């Protein structure tokens, strides 16, 4: 097998498949992180603790602003 044979038209298809696999892995990781975050929120609600929020300060309720 020559160098050209290894990097011919078939190599492009393999690279695209590799990119698709990388994308699937990223999506799976994101889904796992989201599930873990939601489970943590559910546990906090059951125990009565407040959820830790990360977001815009303007979105948080502030009694002094009323």
Short mmCIF file of N, CA and C in Angstrom, two decimals:
data_model
loop_
_atom_site.label_atom_id
_atom_site.label_comp_id
_atom_site.label_asym_id
_atom_site.label_seq_id
_atom_site.Cartn_x
_atom_site.Cartn_y
_atom_site.Cartn_z
N UNK A 1 0.86 -1.18 0.00
CA UNK A 1 0.00 0.00 0.00
C UNK A 1 0.90 1.23 0.00
N UNK A 2 0.60 2.16 -0.87
CA UNK A 2 1.40 3.37 -0.98
C UNK A 2 0.83 4.47 -0.11
N UNK A 3 1.61 5.54 0.07
CA UNK A 3 1.16 6.69 0.85
C UNK A 3 -0.10 7.30 0.25
N UNK A 4 -0.16 7.34 -1.07
CA UNK A 4 -1.33 7.91 -1.75
C UNK A 4 -2.58 7.08 -1.50
N UNK A 5 -2.44 5.77 -1.47
CA UNK A 5 -3.59 4.90 -1.23
C UNK A 5 -4.18 5.13 0.16
N UNK A 6 -3.31 5.35 1.13
CA UNK A 6 -3.79 5.55 2.50
C UNK A 6 -4.49 6.89 2.68
N UNK A 7 -4.12 7.89 1.90
CA UNK A 7 -4.70 9.22 2.05
C UNK A 7 -5.54 9.62 0.85
N UNK A 8 -6.11 8.63 0.18
CA UNK A 8 -6.93 8.90 -0.99
C UNK A 8 -8.34 9.30 -0.61
N UNK A 9 -9.30 9.10 -1.50
CA UNK A 9 -10.69 9.51 -1.28
C UNK A 9 -11.32 8.89 -0.03
N UNK A 10 -10.90 7.69 0.30
CA UNK A 10 -11.48 7.04 1.48
C UNK A 10 -11.11 7.76 2.76
N UNK A 11 -9.96 8.42 2.78
CA UNK A 11 -9.52 9.12 3.99
C UNK A 11 -10.49 10.24 4.35
N UNK A 12 -11.07 10.91 3.35
CA UNK A 12 -12.03 11.97 3.61
C UNK A 12 -13.27 11.45 4.31
N UNK A 13 -13.75 10.28 3.90
CA UNK A 13 -14.91 9.68 4.54
C UNK A 13 -14.62 9.30 5.97
N UNK A 14 -13.43 8.80 6.22
CA UNK A 14 -13.06 8.42 7.57
C UNK A 14 -12.93 9.66 8.46
N UNK A 15 -12.43 10.75 7.89
CA UNK A 15 -12.30 11.98 8.66
C UNK A 15 -13.68 12.53 9.02
N UNK A 16 -14.62 12.45 8.09
CA UNK A 16 -15.97 12.93 8.36
C UNK A 16 -16.62 12.07 9.45
N UNK A 17 -16.38 10.78 9.40
CA UNK A 17 -16.94 9.91 10.42
C UNK A 17 -16.32 10.23 11.78
N UNK A 18 -15.03 10.51 11.78
CA UNK A 18 -14.36 10.86 13.02
C UNK A 18 -14.95 12.14 13.58
N UNK A 19 -15.23 13.12 12.74
CA UNK A 19 -15.83 14.38 13.20
C UNK A 19 -17.23 14.12 13.75
N UNK A 20 -17.98 13.25 13.10
CA UNK A 20 -19.31 12.90 13.59
C UNK A 20 -19.22 12.20 14.94
N UNK A 21 -18.21 11.35 15.10
CA UNK A 21 -18.04 10.67 16.38
C UNK A 21 -17.67 11.68 17.46
N UNK A 22 -16.81 12.65 17.13
CA UNK A 22 -16.44 13.69 18.10
C UNK A 22 -17.66 14.50 18.50
N UNK A 23 -18.50 14.83 17.54
CA UNK A 23 -19.71 15.60 17.83
C UNK A 23 -20.64 14.80 18.74
N UNK A 24 -20.79 13.52 18.45
CA UNK A 24 -21.65 12.67 19.28
C UNK A 24 -21.11 12.59 20.70
N UNK A 25 -19.79 12.51 20.85
CA UNK A 25 -19.19 12.47 22.18
C UNK A 25 -19.43 13.77 22.93
N UNK A 26 -19.30 14.91 22.23
CA UNK A 26 -19.55 16.21 22.87
C UNK A 26 -21.00 16.31 23.32
N UNK A 27 -21.92 15.88 22.48
CA UNK A 27 -23.34 15.93 22.83
C UNK A 27 -23.64 15.03 24.02
N UNK A 28 -23.05 13.83 24.04
CA UNK A 28 -23.26 12.92 25.15
C UNK A 28 -22.74 13.52 26.45
N UNK A 29 -21.57 14.16 26.39
CA UNK A 29 -21.00 14.79 27.58
C UNK A 29 -21.91 15.90 28.09
N UNK A 30 -22.42 16.72 27.16
CA UNK A 30 -23.31 17.82 27.53
C UNK A 30 -24.59 17.28 28.19
N UNK A 31 -25.12 16.21 27.63
CA UNK A 31 -26.33 15.61 28.20
C UNK A 31 -26.07 15.06 29.60
N UNK A 32 -24.91 14.41 29.80
CA UNK A 32 -24.57 13.88 31.12
C UNK A 32 -24.45 15.01 32.14
N UNK A 33 -23.79 16.12 31.74
CA UNK A 33 -23.64 17.26 32.65
C UNK A 33 -25.00 17.86 33.00
N UNK A 34 -25.87 17.97 32.01
CA UNK A 34 -27.21 18.53 32.23
C UNK A 34 -28.00 17.63 33.18
N UNK A 35 -27.93 16.33 32.98
CA UNK A 35 -28.64 15.40 33.86
C UNK A 35 -28.12 15.50 35.29
N UNK A 36 -26.80 15.58 35.46
CA UNK A 36 -26.23 15.69 36.80
C UNK A 36 -26.68 16.99 37.47
N UNK A 37 -26.73 18.08 36.71
CA UNK A 37 -27.17 19.37 37.26
C UNK A 37 -28.63 19.30 37.68
N UNK A 38 -29.47 18.69 36.86
CA UNK A 38 -30.89 18.58 37.19
C UNK A 38 -31.13 17.69 38.40
N UNK A 39 -30.34 16.61 38.51
CA UNK A 39 -30.46 15.75 39.69
C UNK A 39 -30.06 16.51 40.95
N UNK A 40 -29.00 17.30 40.85
CA UNK A 40 -28.56 18.10 41.99
C UNK A 40 -29.64 19.09 42.39
N UNK A 41 -30.29 19.72 41.43
CA UNK A 41 -31.37 20.67 41.73
C UNK A 41 -32.54 19.96 42.40
N UNK A 42 -32.88 18.77 41.92
CA UNK A 42 -33.99 18.02 42.50
C UNK A 42 -33.67 17.63 43.94
N UNK A 43 -32.42 17.20 44.20
CA UNK A 43 -32.02 16.85 45.56
C UNK A 43 -32.10 18.07 46.47
N UNK A 44 -31.68 19.22 45.96
CA UNK A 44 -31.71 20.44 46.77
C UNK A 44 -33.14 20.82 47.11
N UNK A 45 -34.05 20.65 46.17
CA UNK A 45 -35.46 20.98 46.43
C UNK A 45 -36.04 20.05 47.48
N UNK A 46 -35.70 18.77 47.43
CA UNK A 46 -36.22 17.81 48.41
C UNK A 46 -35.70 18.11 49.80
N UNK A 47 -34.45 18.56 49.90
CA UNK A 47 -33.87 18.81 51.22
C UNK A 47 -34.19 20.21 51.72
N UNK A 48 -34.80 21.03 50.88
CA UNK A 48 -35.20 22.36 51.31
C UNK A 48 -34.14 23.41 51.11
N UNK A 49 -32.97 23.05 50.58
CA UNK A 49 -31.92 24.02 50.33
C UNK A 49 -32.23 24.81 49.06
N UNK A 50 -31.74 26.03 49.02
CA UNK A 50 -31.92 26.85 47.84
C UNK A 50 -31.01 26.37 46.72
N UNK A 51 -31.48 26.48 45.48
CA UNK A 51 -30.66 26.13 44.33
C UNK A 51 -29.55 27.16 44.18
N UNK A 52 -28.38 26.69 43.80
CA UNK A 52 -27.31 27.62 43.48
C UNK A 52 -27.56 28.11 42.06
N UNK A 53 -27.70 29.40 41.89
CA UNK A 53 -27.97 29.94 40.57
C UNK A 53 -26.74 30.63 40.04
N UNK A 54 -26.54 30.49 38.76
CA UNK A 54 -25.51 31.24 38.06
C UNK A 54 -26.20 31.88 36.88
N UNK A 55 -26.22 33.17 36.86
CA UNK A 55 -26.91 33.85 35.78
C UNK A 55 -26.76 35.33 35.91
N UNK A 56 -27.63 36.04 35.29
CA UNK A 56 -27.58 37.49 35.33
C UNK A 56 -28.07 38.01 36.68
N UNK A 57 -27.36 38.95 37.26
CA UNK A 57 -27.81 39.50 38.54
C UNK A 57 -29.18 40.16 38.42
N UNK A 58 -29.50 40.71 37.27
CA UNK A 58 -30.79 41.37 37.09
C UNK A 58 -31.94 40.37 37.14
N UNK A 59 -31.66 39.12 36.88
CA UNK A 59 -32.71 38.11 36.88
C UNK A 59 -33.06 37.64 38.28
N UNK A 60 -32.21 37.94 39.25
CA UNK A 60 -32.45 37.52 40.62
C UNK A 60 -33.41 38.48 41.30
N UNK A 61 -34.22 37.96 42.16
CA UNK A 61 -35.16 38.82 42.87
C UNK A 61 -34.44 39.52 44.01
N UNK A 62 -34.70 40.79 44.16
CA UNK A 62 -34.09 41.58 45.22
C UNK A 62 -35.19 42.41 45.86
N UNK A 63 -35.42 42.21 47.14
CA UNK A 63 -36.50 42.89 47.84
C UNK A 63 -36.26 44.39 47.91
N UNK A 64 -35.00 44.85 47.91
CA UNK A 64 -34.72 46.28 47.99
C UNK A 64 -35.05 47.01 46.69
N UNK A 65 -35.18 46.29 45.58
CA UNK A 65 -35.49 46.93 44.31
C UNK A 65 -36.97 47.25 44.18
N UNK A 66 -37.78 46.68 45.03
CA UNK A 66 -39.24 46.89 44.93
C UNK A 66 -39.68 48.14 45.59
#
